[in-house]
Coordinates of C-alpha atoms in Angstrom, one line a residue:
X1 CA -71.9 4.7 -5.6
X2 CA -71.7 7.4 -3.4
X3 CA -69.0 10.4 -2.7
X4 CA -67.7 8.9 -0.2
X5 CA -67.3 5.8 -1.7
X6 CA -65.0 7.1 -4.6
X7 CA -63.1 8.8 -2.6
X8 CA -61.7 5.8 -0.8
X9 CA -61.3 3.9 -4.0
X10 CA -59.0 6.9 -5.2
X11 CA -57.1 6.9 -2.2
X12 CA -56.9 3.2 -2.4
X13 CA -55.4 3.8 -6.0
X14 CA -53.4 6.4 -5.4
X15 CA -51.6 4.7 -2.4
X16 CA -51.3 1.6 -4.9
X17 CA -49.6 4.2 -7.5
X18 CA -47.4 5.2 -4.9
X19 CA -45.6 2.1 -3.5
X20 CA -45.6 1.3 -7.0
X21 CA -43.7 4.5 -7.9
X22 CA -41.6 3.3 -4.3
X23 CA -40.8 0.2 -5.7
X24 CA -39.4 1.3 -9.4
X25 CA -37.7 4.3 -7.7
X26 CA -35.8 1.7 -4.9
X27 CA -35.0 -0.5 -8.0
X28 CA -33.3 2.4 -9.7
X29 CA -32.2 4.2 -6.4
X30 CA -30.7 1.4 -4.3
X31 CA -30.8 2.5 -0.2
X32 CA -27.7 4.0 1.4
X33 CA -26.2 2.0 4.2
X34 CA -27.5 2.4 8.0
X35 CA -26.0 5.7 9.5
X36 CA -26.6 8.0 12.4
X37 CA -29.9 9.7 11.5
X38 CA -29.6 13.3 10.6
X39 CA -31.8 16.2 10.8
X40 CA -34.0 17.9 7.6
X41 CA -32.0 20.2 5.6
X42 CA -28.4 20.3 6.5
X43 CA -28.4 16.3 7.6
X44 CA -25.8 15.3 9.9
X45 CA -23.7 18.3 10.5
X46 CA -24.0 17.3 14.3
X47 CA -22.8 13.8 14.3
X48 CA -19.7 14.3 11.7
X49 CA -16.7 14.5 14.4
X50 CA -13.7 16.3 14.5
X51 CA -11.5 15.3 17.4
X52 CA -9.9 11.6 17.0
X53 CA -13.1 11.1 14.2
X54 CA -11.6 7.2 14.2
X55 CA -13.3 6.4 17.4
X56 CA -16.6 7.8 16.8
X57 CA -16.6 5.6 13.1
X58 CA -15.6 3.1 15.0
X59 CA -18.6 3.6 17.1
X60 CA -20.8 3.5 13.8
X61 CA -18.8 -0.1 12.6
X62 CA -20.3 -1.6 15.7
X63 CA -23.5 -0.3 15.3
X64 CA -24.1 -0.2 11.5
X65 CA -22.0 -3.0 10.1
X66 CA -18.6 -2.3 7.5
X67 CA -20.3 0.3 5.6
X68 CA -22.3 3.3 7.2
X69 CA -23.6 6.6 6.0
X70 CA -24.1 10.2 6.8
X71 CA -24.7 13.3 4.8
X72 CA -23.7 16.9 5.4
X73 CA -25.6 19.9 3.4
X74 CA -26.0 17.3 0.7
X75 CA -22.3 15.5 0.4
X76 CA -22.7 12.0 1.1
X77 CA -19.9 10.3 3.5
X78 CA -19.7 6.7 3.6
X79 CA -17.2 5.2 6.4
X80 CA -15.7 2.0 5.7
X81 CA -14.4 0.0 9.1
X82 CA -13.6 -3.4 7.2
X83 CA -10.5 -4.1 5.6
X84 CA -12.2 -5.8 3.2
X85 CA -14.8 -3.3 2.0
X86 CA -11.5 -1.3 1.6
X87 CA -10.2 -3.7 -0.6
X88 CA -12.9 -4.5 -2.7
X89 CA -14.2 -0.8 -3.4
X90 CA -11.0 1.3 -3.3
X91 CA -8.6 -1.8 -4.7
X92 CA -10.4 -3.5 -6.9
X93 CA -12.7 -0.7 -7.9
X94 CA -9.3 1.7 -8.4
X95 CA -10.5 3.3 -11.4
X96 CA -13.3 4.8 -9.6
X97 CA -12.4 5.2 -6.5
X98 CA -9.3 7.2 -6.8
X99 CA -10.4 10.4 -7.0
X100 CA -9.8 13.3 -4.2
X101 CA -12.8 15.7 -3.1
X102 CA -12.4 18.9 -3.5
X103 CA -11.4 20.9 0.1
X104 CA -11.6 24.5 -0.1
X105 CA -9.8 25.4 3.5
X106 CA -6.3 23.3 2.5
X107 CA -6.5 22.1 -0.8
X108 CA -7.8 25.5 -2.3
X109 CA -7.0 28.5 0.1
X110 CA -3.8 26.9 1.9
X111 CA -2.8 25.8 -0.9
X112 CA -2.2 22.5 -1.0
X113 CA -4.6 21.5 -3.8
X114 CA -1.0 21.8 -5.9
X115 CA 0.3 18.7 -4.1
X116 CA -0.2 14.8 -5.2
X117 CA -3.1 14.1 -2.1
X118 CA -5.1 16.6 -3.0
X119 CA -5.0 16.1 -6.9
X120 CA -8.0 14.8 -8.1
X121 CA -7.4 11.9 -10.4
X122 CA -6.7 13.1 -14.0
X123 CA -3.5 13.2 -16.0
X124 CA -1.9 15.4 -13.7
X125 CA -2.0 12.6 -10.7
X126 CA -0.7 10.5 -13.2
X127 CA 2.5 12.6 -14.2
X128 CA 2.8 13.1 -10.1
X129 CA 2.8 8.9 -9.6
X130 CA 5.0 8.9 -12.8
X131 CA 7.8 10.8 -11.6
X132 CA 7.6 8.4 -7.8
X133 CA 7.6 5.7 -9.4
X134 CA 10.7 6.3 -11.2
X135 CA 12.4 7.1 -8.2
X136 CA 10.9 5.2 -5.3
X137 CA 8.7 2.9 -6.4
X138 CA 10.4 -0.2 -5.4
X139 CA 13.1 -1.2 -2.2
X140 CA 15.4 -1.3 -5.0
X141 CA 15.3 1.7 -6.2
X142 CA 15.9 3.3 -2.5
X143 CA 19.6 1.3 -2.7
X144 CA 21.3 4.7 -4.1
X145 CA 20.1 6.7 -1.3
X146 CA 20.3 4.0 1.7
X147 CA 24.0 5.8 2.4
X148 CA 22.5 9.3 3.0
X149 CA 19.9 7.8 5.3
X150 CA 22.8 6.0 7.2
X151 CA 24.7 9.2 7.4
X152 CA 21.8 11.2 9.0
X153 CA 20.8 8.6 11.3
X154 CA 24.5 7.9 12.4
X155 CA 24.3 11.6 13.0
X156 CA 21.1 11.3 15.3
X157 CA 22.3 8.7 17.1
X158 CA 24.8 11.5 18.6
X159 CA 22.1 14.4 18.5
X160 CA 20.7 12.0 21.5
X161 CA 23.4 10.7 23.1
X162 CA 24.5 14.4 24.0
X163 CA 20.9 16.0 24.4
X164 CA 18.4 13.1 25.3
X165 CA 15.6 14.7 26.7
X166 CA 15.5 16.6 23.2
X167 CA 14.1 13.1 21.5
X168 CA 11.5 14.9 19.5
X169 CA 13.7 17.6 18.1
X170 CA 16.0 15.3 17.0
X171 CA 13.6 13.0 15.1
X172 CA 12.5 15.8 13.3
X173 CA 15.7 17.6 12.3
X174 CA 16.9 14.4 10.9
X175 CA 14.0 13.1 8.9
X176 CA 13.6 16.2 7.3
X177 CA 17.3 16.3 7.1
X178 CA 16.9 12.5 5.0
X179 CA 14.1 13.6 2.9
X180 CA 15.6 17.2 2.2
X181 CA 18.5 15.3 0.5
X182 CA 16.7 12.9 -1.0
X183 CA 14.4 15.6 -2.6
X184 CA 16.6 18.4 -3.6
X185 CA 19.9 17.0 -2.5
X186 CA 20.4 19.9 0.2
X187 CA 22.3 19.4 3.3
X188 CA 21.0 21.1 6.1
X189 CA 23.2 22.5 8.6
X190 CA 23.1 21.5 12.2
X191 CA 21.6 24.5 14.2
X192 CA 19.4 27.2 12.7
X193 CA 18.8 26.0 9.0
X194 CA 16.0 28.3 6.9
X195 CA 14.9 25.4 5.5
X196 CA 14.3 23.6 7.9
X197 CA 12.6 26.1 9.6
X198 CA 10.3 27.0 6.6
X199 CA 9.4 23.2 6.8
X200 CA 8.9 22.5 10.2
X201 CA 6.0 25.3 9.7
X202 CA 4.6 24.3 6.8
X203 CA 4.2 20.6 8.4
X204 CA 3.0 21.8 11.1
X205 CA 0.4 23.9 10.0
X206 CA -0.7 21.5 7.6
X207 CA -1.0 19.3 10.7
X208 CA -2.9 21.8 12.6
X209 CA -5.3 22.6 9.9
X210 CA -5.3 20.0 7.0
X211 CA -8.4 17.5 8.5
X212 CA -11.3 18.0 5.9
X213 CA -14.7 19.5 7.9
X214 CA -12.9 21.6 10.6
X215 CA -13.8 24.5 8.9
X216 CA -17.4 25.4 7.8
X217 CA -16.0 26.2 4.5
X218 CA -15.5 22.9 3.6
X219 CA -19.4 22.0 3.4
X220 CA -20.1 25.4 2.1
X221 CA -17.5 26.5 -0.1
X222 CA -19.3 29.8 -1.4
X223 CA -17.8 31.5 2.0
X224 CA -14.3 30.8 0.3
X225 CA -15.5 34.7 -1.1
X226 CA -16.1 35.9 2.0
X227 CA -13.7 38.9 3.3
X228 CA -11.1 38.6 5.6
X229 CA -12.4 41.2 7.5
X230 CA -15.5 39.7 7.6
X231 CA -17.3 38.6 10.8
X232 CA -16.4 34.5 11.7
X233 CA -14.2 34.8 8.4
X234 CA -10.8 34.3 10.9
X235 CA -10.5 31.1 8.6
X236 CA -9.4 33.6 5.7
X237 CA -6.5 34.7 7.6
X238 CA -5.1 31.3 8.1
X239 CA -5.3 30.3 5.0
X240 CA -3.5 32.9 3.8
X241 CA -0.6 32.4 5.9
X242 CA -0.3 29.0 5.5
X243 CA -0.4 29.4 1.9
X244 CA 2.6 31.7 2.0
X245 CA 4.9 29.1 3.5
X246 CA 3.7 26.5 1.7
X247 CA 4.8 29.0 -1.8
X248 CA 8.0 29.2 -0.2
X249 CA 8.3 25.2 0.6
X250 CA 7.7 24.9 -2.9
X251 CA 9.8 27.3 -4.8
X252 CA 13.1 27.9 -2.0
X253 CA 14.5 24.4 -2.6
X254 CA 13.4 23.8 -6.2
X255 CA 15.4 27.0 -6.6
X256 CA 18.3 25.5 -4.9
X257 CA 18.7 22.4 -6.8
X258 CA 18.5 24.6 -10.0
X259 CA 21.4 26.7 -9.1
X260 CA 23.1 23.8 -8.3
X261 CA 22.7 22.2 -11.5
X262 CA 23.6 25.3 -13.4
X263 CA 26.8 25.5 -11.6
X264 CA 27.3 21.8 -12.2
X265 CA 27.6 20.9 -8.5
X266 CA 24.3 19.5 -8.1
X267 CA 23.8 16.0 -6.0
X268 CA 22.2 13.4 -7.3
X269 CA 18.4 13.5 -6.0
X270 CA 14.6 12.9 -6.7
X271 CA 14.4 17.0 -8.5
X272 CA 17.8 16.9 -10.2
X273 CA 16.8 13.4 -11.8
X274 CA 13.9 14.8 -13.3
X275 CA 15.3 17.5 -14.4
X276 CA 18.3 16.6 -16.1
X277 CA 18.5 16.3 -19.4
X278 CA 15.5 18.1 -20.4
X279 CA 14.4 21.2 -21.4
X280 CA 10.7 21.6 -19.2
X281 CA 7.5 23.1 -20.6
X282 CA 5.8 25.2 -17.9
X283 CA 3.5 22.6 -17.4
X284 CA 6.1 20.1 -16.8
X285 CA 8.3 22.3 -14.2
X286 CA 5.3 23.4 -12.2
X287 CA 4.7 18.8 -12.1
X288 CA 9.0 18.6 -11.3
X289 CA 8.2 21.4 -8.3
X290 CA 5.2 20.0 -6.5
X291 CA 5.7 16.9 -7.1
X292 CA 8.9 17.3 -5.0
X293 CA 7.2 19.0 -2.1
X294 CA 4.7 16.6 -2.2
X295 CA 6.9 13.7 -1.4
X296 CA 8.9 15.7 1.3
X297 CA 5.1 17.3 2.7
X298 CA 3.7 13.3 2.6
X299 CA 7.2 11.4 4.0
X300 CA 8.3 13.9 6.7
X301 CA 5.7 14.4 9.4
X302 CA 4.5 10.8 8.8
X303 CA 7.6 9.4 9.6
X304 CA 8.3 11.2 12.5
X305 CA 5.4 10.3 14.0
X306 CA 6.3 6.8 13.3
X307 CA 9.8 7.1 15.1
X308 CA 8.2 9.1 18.1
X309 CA 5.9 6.2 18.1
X310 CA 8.7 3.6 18.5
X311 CA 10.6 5.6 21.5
X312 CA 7.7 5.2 23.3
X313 CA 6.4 1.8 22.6
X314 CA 10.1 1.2 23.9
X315 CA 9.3 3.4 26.7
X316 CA 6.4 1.3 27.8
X317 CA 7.4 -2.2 26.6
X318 CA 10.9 -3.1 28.0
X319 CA 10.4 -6.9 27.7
X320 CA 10.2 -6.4 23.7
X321 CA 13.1 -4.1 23.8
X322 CA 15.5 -6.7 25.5
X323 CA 13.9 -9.5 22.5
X324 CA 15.2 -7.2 19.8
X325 CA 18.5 -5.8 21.4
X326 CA 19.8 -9.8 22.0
X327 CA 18.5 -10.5 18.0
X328 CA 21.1 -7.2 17.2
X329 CA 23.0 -8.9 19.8
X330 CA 23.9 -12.3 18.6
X331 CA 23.6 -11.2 14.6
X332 CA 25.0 -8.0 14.5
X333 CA 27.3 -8.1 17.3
X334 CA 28.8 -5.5 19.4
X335 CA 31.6 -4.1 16.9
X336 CA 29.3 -2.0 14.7
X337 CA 26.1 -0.3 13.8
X338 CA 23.3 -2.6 11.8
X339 CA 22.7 -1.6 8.0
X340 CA 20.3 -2.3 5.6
X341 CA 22.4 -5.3 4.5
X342 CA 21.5 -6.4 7.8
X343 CA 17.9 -6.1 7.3
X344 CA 17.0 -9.9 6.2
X345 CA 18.8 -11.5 8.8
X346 CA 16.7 -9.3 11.9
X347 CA 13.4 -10.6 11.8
X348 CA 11.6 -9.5 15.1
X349 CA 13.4 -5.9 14.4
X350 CA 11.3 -6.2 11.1
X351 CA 8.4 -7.2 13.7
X352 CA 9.1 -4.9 15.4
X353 CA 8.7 -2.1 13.2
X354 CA 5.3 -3.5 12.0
X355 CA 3.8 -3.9 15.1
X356 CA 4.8 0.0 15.8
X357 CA 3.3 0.7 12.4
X358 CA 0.0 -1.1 13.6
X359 CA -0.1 0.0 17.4
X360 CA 0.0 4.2 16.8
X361 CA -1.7 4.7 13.5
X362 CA -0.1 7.5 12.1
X363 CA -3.2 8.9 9.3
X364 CA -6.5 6.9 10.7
X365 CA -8.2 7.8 8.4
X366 CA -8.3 9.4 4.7
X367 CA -10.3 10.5 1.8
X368 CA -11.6 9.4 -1.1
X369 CA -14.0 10.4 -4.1
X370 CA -16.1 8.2 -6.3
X371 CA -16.3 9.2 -9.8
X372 CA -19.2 7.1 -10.9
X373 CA -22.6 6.3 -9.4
X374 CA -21.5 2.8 -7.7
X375 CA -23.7 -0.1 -6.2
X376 CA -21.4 -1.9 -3.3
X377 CA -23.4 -4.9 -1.5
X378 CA -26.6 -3.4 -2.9
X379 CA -26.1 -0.1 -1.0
X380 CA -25.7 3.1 -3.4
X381 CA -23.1 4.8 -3.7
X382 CA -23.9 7.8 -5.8
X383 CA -20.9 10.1 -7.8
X384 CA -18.7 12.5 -6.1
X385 CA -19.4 11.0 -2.2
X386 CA -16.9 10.8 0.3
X387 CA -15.2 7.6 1.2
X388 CA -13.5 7.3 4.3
X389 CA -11.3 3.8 5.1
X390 CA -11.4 3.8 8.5
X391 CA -7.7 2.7 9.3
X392 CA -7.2 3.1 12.7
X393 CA -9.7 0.1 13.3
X394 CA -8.8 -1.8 10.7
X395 CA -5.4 -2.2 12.4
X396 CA -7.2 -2.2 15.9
X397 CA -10.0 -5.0 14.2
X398 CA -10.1 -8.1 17.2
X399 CA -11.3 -10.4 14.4
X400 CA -7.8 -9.3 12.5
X401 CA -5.7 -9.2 14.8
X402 CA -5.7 -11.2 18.4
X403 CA -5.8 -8.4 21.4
X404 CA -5.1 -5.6 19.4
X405 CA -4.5 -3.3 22.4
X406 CA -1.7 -5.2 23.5
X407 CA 2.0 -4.6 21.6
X408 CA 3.3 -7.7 20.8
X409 CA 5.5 -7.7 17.6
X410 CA 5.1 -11.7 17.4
X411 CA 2.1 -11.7 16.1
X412 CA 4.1 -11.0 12.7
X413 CA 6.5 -13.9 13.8
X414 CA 5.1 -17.1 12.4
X415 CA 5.4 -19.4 15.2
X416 CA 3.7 -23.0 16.7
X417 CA 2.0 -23.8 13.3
X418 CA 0.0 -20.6 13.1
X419 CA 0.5 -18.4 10.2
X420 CA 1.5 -14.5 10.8
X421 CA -1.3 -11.9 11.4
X422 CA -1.7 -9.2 8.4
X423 CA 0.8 -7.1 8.0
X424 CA -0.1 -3.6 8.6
X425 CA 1.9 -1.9 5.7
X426 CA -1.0 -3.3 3.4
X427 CA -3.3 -1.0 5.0
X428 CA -1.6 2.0 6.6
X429 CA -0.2 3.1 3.7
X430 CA -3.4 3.5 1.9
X431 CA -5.5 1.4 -1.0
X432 CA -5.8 1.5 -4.6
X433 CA -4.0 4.3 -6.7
X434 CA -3.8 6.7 -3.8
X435 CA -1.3 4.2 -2.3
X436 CA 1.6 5.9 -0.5
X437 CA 4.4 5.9 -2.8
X438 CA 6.8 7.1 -0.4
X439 CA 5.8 3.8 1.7
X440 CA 9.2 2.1 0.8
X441 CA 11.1 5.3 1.6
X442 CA 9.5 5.2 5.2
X443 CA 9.7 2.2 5.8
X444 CA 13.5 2.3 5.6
X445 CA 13.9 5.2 7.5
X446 CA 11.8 3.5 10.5
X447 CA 13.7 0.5 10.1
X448 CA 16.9 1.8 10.1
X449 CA 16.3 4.4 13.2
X450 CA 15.3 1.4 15.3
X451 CA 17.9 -1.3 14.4
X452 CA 20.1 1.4 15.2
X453 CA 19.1 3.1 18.2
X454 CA 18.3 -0.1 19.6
X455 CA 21.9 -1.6 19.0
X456 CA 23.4 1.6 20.9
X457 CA 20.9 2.7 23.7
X458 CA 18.4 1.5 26.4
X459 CA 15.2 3.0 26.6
X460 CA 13.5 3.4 29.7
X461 CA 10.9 5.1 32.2
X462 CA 12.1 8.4 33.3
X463 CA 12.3 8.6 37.3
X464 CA 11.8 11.8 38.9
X465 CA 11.5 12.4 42.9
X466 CA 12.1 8.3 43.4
X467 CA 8.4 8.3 41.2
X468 CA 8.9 6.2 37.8
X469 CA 6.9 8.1 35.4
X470 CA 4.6 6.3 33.2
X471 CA 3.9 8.0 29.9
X472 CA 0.5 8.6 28.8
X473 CA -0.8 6.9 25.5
X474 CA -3.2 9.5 23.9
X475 CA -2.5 10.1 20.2
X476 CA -3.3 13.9 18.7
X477 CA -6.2 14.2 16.7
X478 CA -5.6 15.7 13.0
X479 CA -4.8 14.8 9.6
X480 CA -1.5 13.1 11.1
X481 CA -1.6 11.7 14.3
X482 CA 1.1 11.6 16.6
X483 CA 1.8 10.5 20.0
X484 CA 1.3 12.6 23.0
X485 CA 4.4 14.4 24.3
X486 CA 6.5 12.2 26.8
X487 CA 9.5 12.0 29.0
X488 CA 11.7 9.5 28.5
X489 CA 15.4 7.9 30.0
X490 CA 17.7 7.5 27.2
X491 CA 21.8 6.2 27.4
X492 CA 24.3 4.2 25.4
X493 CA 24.2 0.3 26.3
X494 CA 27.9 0.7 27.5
X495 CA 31.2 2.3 26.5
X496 CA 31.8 0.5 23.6
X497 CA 28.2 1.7 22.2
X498 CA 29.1 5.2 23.3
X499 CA 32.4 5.1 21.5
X500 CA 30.5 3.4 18.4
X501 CA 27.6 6.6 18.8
X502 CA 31.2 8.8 18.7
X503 CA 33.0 7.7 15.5
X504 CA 33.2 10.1 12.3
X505 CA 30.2 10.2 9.6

């Protein structure tokens, strides 16, 4: 036999060996769902996006199916765009799905890492969910504090009647006003609060700088121990401002609702409840302080997005606006303002207030962790990868709901024979054990500012130089998404819902 001869026969063996050693190691090592193809090394640093990342997952739905894949300097990313994928990995598969991955620009150097959305899942998420669920983990248990949110929105109502082209302001000075209350039991004053500035900063810095990826230091945390002065190390600076007002978010009201309770003047709210009564370990007052600020941090900025969204989907849509102003109409009549006791007997305000919820999605997307090596639909999923539900298109899905572009709150209106469409609360608010658990608390407060301002003013196009102006629909990018700035034409109905706008709170 000659040289030659054995050679081929060992390479013949050899490549035998090999797919062999292919097909044990594919049996062991299931593939990783289609994804954008990435480049040796450092993978696909180029494709991850960070401006409005829904559209470009999207994108990857269409072309890779419910699942797809991409990996940055070694972290694996898997983007779900199916409701339910969601479902069946990050419901059904809670108990390892739940975890947070670890973000060194907000959760470690801003500081946020204290809060419940960036604690990874352990006994101290647990004690965080504990303490919601004792105070807002059911509609019922919002019923003490439904006349403080009546109250402040009463008190909004005339915020706009007398400045209207201040919308925005007003949406913000009186959700934080709501969840202020409801958190510490501190009323805010009505110009020039501390508080309220402190938070309008931290929210908005959070918004600004929260998205995991915008900073390189999130895929290579070792430059977390890079100087500030550093070259490129601007990042450092940031962070440490941020943290600052998010230590004083934390500790200014916590402080407040202490003094209060030492003086025995303190209102009822969600801090003075769990504090009462007890004498705290360390452990257990650092839980009491953050998990405060992390229900006022996750309700405020979230809602007001929400209620911007409304104003202008009223804006835009004036047909739907006359449909739930003669429902408040002919139920509610003219004599007063709708309450929560009202609530049942609306149903396209509840519509409504879905199809707002669906149409401007306030977080598109969010993060999970896996904390086990998981095979979904044969694909492998290994431990500690990044799972992003991809919510913006899971409330824009055509094969979920019927022209999704279009705002049509009948689609939750069942009607003809045909059964409602899904309602978005099941997916905005999140999946599995990182559920929302302020969603009943927001929910309310969206309801309520509608049925309201609805019952009282008309929304309309603003009109300047005999040109109606049109307002843009382009949502911000970031953690929190919220519509684009507009101009809007805001009055009472008529003189009677001008004098009901007027009467004492």
């Amino acid at each position: 036999m000659s040289t030659f001869t054995v050679l081929i026969l060992m390479y013949v063996c050899l490549a035998g060996v090999g797919v062999f050693l292919d097909y044990i190691f594919a049996k062991k090592n299931p593939q990783y769902p289609p994804g954008p193809r990435g480049l040796p090394l450092v993978g696909n640093i180029r494709d991850i996006p960070f401006v409005k990342p829904w559209l470009t997952f999207a994108e990857w739905g269409k072309k890779y199916g419910d699942i797809s894949h991409a990996s940055v300097l070694g972290m694996h990313i898997f983007v779900l765009n199916s409701a339910k994928t969601a479902v069946e990995m990050l419901d059904k598969k809670s108990s390892i799905y739940s975890d947070r991955p670890v973000v060194p620009m907000s959760g470690e150097l801003m500081g946020y890492g204290q809060t419940l959305p960036y604690l990874r899942y352990g006994e101290h998420f647990r004690s965080f969910r504990k303490n919601f669920h004792r105070a807002l983990g059911s509609r019922a248990a919002l019923v003490v504090y439904q006349p403080i949110e009546e109250m402040e929105t009463r008190r909004f109502l005339k915020r706009v009647l007398a400045k209207p082209d201040q919308l925005q302001a007003h949406i913000r000075h009186t959700t934080g006003a709501i969840i202020l209350r409801i958190c510490y039991g501190y009323e805010v004053k009505e110009n020039n609060d501390p508080l309220v500035d402190i938070a309008e900063r931290t929210l908005d810095e959070f918004s600004r700088h929260a998205y995991i990826g915008e900073f390189m230091v999130d895929f290579l945390p070792s430059l977390a121990k890079v100087p500030e002065w550093f070259p490129g190390a601007g990042f450092k600076r940031i962070a440490r401002e941020c943290r600052v007002t998010v230590e004083e978010m934390a500790a200014i009201p916590y402080k407040f609702v202490k003094d209060q309770m030492v003086a025995g003047i303190a209102s009822k709210s969600f801090s003075s409840d769990l504090l009462k009564d007890r004498i705290l370990t360390a452990e257990e007052d650092h839980i009491v302080k953050w998990s405060a600020l992390s229900l006022f941090s996750a309700g405020a900025d979230t809602t007001v997005s929400a209620i911007y969204s409304f104003f202008l989907a009223m804006t835009l849509f004036p047909d739907v606006q006359k449909k739930a102003q003669a429902e408040i109409d002919a139920v509610v009549g003219p004599d007063r303002l709708p309450s929560f006791a009202d609530r049942t007997s609306l149903p396209y305000i509840e519509a409504l207030v879905k199809e707002v919820l669906r149409w401007n999605v306030v977080i598109p997307t969010v993060d999970h962790s896996v904390t086990e090596d998981d095979i979904h639909d044969g694909y492998h999923i290994p431990k500690g990868s990044v799972i992003i539900p991809n919510i913006w298109f899971m409330l824009n899905d055509p094969q979920t709901y019927v022209n999704p572009s279009e705002f049509n709150p009948e689609r939750f209106l069942a009607k003809d024979g045909k059964e409602p469409e899904t309602d978005p609360r099941t997916l905005c608010f999140g999946f599995g054990r990182r559920l929302c658990p302020g969603l009943h608390l927001a929910d309310a407060s969206i309801w309520l500012t509608a049925a309201m301002s609805l019952a009282v003013f008309g929304v309309s196009k603003v009109v300047e130089n005999g040109v109606e102006i049109t307002p843009e629909i382009d949502p911000s990018s970031g953690l929190i998404s919220h519509p684009k700035p507009f101009k809007c034409s805001i009055e009472a109905r008529s003189e009677k819902a001008s004098t009901l706008i007027q009467q004492d709170t």
